[in-house]
Coordinates of C-alpha atoms in Angstrom, one line a residue:
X293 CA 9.6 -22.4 57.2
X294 CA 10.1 -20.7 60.6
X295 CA 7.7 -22.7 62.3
X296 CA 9.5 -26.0 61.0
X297 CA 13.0 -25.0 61.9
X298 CA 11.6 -23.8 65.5
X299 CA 10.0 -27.4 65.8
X300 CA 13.6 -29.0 64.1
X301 CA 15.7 -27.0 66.6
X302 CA 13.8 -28.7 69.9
X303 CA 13.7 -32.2 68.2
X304 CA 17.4 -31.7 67.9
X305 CA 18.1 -30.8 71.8
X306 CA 15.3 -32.7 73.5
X307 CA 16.8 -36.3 71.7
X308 CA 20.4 -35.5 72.1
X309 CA 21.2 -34.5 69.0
X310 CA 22.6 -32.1 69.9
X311 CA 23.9 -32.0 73.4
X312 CA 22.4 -29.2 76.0
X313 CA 26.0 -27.7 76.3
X314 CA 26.4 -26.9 72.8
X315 CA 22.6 -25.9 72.1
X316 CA 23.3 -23.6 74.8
X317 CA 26.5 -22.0 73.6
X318 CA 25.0 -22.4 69.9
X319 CA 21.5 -20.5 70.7
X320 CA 22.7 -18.5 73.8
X321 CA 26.2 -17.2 73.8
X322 CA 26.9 -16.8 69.9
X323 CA 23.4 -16.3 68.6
X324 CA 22.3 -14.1 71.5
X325 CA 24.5 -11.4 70.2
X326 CA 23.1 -11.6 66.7
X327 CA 19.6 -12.4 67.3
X328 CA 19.4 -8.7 69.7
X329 CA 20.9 -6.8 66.8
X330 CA 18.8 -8.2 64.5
X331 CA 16.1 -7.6 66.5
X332 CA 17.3 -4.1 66.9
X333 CA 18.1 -3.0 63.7
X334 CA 14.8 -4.4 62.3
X335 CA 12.7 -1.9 64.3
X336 CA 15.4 0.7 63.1
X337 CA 14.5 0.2 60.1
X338 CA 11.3 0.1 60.0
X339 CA 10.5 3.1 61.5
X340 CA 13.4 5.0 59.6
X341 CA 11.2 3.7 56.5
X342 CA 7.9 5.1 58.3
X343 CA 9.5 8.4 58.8
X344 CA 10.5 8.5 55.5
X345 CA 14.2 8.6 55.0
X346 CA 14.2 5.7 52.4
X347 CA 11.9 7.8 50.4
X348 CA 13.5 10.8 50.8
X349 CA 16.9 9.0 49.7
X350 CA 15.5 7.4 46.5
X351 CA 13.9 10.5 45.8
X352 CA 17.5 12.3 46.4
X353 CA 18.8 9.9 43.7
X354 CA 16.4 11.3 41.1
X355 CA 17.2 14.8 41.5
X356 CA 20.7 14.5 41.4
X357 CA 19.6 12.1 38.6
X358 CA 19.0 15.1 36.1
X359 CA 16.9 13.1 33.6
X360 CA 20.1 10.8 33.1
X361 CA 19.2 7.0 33.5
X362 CA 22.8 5.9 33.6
X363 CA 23.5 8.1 35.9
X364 CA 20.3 7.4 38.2
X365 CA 21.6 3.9 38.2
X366 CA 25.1 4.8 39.9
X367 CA 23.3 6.5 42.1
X368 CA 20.6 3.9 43.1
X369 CA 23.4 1.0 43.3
X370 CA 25.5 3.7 45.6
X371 CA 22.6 4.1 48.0
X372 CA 21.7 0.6 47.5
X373 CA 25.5 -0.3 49.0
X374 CA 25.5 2.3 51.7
X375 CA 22.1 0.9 52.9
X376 CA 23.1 -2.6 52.9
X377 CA 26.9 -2.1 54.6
X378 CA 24.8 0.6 57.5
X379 CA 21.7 -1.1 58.2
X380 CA 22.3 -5.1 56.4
X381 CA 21.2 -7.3 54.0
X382 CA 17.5 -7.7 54.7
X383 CA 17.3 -4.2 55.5
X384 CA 17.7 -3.3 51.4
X385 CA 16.1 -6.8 50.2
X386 CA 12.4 -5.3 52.4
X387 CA 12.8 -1.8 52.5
X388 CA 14.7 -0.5 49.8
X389 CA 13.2 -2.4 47.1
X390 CA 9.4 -1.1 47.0
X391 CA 10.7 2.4 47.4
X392 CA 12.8 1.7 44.2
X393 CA 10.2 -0.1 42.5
X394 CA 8.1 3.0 42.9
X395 CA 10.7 5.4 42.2
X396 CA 11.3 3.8 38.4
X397 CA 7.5 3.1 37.5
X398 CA 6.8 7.0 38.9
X399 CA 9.7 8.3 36.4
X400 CA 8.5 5.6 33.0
X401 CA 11.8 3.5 33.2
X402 CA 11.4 -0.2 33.7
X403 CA 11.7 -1.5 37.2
X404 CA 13.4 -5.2 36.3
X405 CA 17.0 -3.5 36.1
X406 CA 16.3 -1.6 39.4
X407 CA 15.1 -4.7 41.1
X408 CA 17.8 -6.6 40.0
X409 CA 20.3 -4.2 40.7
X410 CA 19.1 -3.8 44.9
X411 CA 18.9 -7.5 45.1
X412 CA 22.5 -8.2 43.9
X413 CA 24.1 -5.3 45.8
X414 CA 22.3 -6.3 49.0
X415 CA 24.1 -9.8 49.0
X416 CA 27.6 -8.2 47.7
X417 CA 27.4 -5.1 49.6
X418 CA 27.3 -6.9 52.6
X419 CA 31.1 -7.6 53.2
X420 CA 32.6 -4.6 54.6
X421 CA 30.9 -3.8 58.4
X422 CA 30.0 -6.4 60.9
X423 CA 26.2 -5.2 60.9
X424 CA 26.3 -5.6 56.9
X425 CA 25.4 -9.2 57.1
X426 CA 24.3 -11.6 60.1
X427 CA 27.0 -14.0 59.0
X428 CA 29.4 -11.1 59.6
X429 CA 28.8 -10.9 63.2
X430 CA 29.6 -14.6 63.6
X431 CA 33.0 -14.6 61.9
X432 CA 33.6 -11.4 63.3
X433 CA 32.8 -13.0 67.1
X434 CA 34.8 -16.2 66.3
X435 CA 37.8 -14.1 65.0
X436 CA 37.8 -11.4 67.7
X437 CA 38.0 -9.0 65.4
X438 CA 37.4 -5.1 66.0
X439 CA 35.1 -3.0 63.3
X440 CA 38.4 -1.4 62.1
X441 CA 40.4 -4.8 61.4
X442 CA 37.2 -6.3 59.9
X443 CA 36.8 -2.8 57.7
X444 CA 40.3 -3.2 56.8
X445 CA 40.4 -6.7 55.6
X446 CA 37.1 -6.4 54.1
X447 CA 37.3 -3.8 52.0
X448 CA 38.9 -4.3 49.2
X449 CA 36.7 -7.7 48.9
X450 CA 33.6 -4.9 48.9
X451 CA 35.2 -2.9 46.6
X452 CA 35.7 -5.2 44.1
X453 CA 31.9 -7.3 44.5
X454 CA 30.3 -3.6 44.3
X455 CA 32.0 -2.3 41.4
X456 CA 31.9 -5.8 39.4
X457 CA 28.9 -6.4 40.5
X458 CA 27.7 -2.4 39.2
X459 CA 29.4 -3.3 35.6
X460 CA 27.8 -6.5 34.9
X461 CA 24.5 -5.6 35.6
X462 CA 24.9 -2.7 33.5
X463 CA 26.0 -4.9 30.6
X464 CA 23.2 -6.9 31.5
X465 CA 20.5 -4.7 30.7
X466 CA 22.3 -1.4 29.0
X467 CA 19.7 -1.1 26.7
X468 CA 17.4 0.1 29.8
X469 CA 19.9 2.3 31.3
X470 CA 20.2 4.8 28.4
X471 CA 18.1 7.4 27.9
X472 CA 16.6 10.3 30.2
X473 CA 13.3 10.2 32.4
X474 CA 10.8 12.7 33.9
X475 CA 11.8 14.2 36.8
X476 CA 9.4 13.1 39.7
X477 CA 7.3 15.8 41.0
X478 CA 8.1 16.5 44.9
X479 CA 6.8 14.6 47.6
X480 CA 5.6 16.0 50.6
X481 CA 7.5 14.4 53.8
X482 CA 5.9 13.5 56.9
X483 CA 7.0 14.6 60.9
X484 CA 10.2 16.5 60.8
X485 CA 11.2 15.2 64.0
X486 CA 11.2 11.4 63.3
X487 CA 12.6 11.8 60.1
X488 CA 15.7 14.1 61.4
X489 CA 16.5 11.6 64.3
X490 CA 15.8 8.2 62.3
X491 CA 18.4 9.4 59.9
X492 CA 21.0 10.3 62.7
X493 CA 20.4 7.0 63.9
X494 CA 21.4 5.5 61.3
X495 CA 24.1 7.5 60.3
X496 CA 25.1 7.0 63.5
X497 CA 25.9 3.2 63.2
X498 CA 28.7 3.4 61.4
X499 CA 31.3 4.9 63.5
X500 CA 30.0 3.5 66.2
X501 CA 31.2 -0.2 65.2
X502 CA 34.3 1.5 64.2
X503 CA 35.2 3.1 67.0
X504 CA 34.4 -0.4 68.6
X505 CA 31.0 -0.6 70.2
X506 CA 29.3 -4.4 69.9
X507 CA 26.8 -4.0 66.9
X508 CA 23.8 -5.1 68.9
X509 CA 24.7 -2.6 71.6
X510 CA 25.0 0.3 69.2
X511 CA 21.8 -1.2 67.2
X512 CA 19.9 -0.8 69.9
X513 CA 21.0 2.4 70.8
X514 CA 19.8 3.8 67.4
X515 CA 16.5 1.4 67.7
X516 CA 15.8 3.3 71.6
X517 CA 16.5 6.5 69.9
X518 CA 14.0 6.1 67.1
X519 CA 11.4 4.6 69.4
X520 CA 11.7 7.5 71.7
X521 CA 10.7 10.0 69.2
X522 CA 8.0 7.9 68.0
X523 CA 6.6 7.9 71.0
X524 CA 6.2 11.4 71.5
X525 CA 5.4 12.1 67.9
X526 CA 3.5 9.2 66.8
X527 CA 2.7 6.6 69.3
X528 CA 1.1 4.2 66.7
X529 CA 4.3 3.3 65.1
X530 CA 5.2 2.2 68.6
X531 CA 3.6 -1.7 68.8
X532 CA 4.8 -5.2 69.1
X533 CA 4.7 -6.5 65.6
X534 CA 7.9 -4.3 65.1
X535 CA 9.8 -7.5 67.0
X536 CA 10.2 -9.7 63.6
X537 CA 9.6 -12.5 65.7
X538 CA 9.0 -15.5 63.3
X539 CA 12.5 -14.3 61.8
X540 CA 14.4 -15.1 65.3
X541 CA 12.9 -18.7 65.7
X542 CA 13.7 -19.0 62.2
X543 CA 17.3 -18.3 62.9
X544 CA 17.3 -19.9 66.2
X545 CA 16.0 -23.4 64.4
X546 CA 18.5 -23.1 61.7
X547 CA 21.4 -22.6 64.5
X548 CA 20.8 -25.6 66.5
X549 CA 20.0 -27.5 63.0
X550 CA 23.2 -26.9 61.7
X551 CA 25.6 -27.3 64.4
X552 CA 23.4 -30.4 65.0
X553 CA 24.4 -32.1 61.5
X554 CA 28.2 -29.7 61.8
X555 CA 28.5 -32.5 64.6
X556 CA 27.7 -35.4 62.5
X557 CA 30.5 -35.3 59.8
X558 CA 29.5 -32.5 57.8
X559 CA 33.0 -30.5 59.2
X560 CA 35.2 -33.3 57.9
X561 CA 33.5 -33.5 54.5
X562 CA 33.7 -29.6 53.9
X563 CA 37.4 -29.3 55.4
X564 CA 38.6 -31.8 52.4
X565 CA 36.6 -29.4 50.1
X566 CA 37.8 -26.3 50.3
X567 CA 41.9 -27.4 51.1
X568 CA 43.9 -24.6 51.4
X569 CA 42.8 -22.4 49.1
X570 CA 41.0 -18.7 49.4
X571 CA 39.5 -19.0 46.2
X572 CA 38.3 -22.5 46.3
X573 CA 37.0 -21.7 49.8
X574 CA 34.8 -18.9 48.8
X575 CA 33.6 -21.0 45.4
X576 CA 32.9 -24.2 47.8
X577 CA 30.6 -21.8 50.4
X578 CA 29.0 -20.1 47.6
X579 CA 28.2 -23.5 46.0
X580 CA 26.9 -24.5 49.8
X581 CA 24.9 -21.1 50.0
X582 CA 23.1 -22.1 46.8
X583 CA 22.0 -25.3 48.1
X584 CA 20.9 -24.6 51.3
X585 CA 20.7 -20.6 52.2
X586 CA 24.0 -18.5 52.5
X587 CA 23.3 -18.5 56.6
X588 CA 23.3 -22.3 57.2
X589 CA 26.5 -22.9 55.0
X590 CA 28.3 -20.1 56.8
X591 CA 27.5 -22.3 59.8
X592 CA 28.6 -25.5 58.4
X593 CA 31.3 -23.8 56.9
X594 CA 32.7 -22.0 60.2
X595 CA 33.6 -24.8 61.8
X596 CA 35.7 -27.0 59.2
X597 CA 38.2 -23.5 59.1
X598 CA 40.9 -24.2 61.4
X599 CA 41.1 -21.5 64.4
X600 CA 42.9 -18.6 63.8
X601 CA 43.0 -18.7 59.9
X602 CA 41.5 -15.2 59.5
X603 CA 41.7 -14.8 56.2
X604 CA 40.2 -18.9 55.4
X605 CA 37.0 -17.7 57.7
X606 CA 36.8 -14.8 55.4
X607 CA 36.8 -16.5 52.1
X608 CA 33.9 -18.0 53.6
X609 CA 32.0 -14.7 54.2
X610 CA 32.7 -13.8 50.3
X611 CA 31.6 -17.1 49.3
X612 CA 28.4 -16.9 51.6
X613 CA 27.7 -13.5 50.8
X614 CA 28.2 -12.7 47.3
X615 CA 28.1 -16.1 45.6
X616 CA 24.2 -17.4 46.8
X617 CA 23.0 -15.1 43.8
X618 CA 22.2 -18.4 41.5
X619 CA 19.0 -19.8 43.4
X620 CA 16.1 -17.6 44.8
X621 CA 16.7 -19.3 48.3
X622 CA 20.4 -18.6 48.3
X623 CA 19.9 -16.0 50.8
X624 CA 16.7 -14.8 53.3
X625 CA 17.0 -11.4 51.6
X626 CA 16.7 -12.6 48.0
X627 CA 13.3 -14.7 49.1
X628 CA 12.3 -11.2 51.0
X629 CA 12.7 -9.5 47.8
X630 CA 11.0 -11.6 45.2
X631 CA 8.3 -11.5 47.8
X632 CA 8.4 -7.6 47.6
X633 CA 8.9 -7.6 44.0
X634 CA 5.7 -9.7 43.1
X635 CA 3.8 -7.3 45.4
X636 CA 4.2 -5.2 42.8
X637 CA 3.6 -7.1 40.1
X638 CA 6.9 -8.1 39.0
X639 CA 7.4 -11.7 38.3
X640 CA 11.1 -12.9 38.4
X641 CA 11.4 -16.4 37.4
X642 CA 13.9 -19.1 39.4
X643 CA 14.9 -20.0 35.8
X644 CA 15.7 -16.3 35.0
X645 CA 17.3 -15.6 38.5
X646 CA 19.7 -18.4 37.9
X647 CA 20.7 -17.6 34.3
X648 CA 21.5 -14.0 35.4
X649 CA 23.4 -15.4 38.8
X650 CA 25.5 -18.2 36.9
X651 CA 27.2 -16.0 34.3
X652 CA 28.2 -13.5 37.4
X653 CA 28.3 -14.6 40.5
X654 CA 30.7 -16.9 40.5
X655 CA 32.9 -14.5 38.6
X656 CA 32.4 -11.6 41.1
X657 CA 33.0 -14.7 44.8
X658 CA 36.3 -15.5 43.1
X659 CA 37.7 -12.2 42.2
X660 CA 36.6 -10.3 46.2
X661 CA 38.2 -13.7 47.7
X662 CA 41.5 -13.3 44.9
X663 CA 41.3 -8.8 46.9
X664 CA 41.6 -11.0 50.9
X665 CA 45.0 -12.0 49.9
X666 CA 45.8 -8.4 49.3
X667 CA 44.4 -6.9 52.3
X668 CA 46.2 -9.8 54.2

């Protein structure tokens, strides 16, 4: 897939498709931005996971846990959310979810409503920080927006797809969540000087893009940081395969793509969809998320939402993020998790994954996009 929307993305500039101008303020000026902190953050995280600070969380969870599986779920969708809104989406969908996987199969409870649970959070978690989701950091470089003012809007929208989100799931599969479990035996953690300056770093994030650093800036800070100490403590961690390289071109293709067809009557089509309403804006890109992948609708979407109608370009974000739960391709995390999930040997049908998605997502888009006209 990367390698044919690298290919589409120079068929669409070298015939004209696209003209150079745009390409170049498409690929350069906005995606720039977002392509360094994905960059970034991607080599954050994966050496905060080598030093062992998702493990250590996940294994936090258990023992505050006490033998409660209820309660080991609250906690597990509570780090699930704070992972997702610190480090994004893709972040939880790759990293989080084999550590969680583990984590229930070490203790005898069933992974399925632990999988389920990180995969749905990671999409409607993502709302409330510019880093929490790449589509974030477009809205929130079209808008002009600072962290606080993006915080402030988005947060009861979070509030509301975390906490419905956290009830239905648990409705979904409350027979599994009652009942104790074995307390997991210790693990033994590896250098204490990664692991204390990975998880700095990352705490670290989060009031940096408040206090109003860019988010690819304060990214890479964290990403030097953790790369530093690696290379004093472990210099094998420190090699070029930590650039997720295929992943830019991926998102560099699907740029140019998009604004490509955007140009070609898309933005009038989707302008009469969504009207003038929040709620109907939010079902329409959720809809468009489904179909095509939550990142390309957001940019389809973007430009049929008249400047300066904050809180319209938001009801896209909710209906980007939360609602692409119905199809496995809805968003790059979900197709990162299934892939992480069968790795383990746990098979979650399309078929399945839709039946679960239809009777909630939908719900969950409308009701965060109904909280924007509270927080506006």
């Amino acid at each position: 897939m990367w390698a044919v929307l690298a290919v589409a993305g120079a068929v669409v500039v070298a015939t004209g498709w696209l003209p150079a101008d745009d390409a170049w303020n498409v690929a350069v000026v906005r995606g720039g931005p977002v392509l360094g902190f994905l960059v970034a953050i991607t080599v954050l995280a994966e050496l905060a996971d080598r030093s062992g600070v998702f493990d250590a969380a996940a294994a936090a969870c258990a023992r505050l846990g006490r033998g409660s599986t209820a309660t080991l779920y609250l906690l597990i969708a509570a780090l699930t959310s704070v992972t997702t809104v610190v480090l994004s989406i893709d972040t939880t969908a790759v990293l989080l979810t084999p550590v969680v996987l583990a984590l229930s199969s070490r203790i005898g409870l069933r992974p399925l409503p632990f999988a389920v649970a990180v995969v749905w959070l990671a999409n409607t978690a993502s709302l409330l920080l510019p880093v929490s989701n790449l589509t974030n950091l477009l809205a929130q470089q079209r808008e002009k927006l600072s962290g606080v003012e993006f915080a402030t809007r988005m947060g009861l929208p979070e509030l509301i797809a975390v906490v419905l989100t956290v009830g239905y799931l648990w409705l979904l599969f409350r027979r599994d969540l009652r009942g104790n479990y074995e307390m997991p035996a210790p693990q033994p953690r590896g250098d204490d000087w990664t692991f204390r300056v990975c998880a700095v770093a990352c705490a670290a994030l989060v009031p940096a893009v408040l206090l109003g650093v860019i988010p690819a800036i304060a990214a890479a800070g964290a990403a030097v940081a953790a790369l530093v100490v690696f290379g004093v403590r472990d210099r094998s961690a420190v090699r070029v395969s930590l650039i997720p390289w295929r992943l830019v071109l991926f998102t560099e293709g699907l740029f140019l793509v998009v604004a490509a067809i955007a140009r070609h009557g898309l933005i009038d089509f989707l302008a009469h969809l969504t009207g003038h309403s929040v709620v109907v804006t939010a079902l329409v890109a959720g809809g468009a998320g489904n179909l095509v992948n939550n990142l390309p609708a957001y940019l389809a979407m973007e430009p049929a939402v008249p400047a300066g109608s904050t809180t319209a370009l938001l009801a896209v974000l909710v209906g980007t993020n939360v609602g692409p739960l119905i199809t496995v391709w809805g968003s790059l995390a979900t197709l990162l998790w299934r892939e992480r999930c069968k790795a383990r040997g746990i098979e979650v049908s399309a078929l399945r994954f839709a039946a679960i998605g239809l009777a909630g997502a939908p719900v969950i888009a409308a009701a965060a996009a109904a909280g924007l006209l509270l927080t506006g």
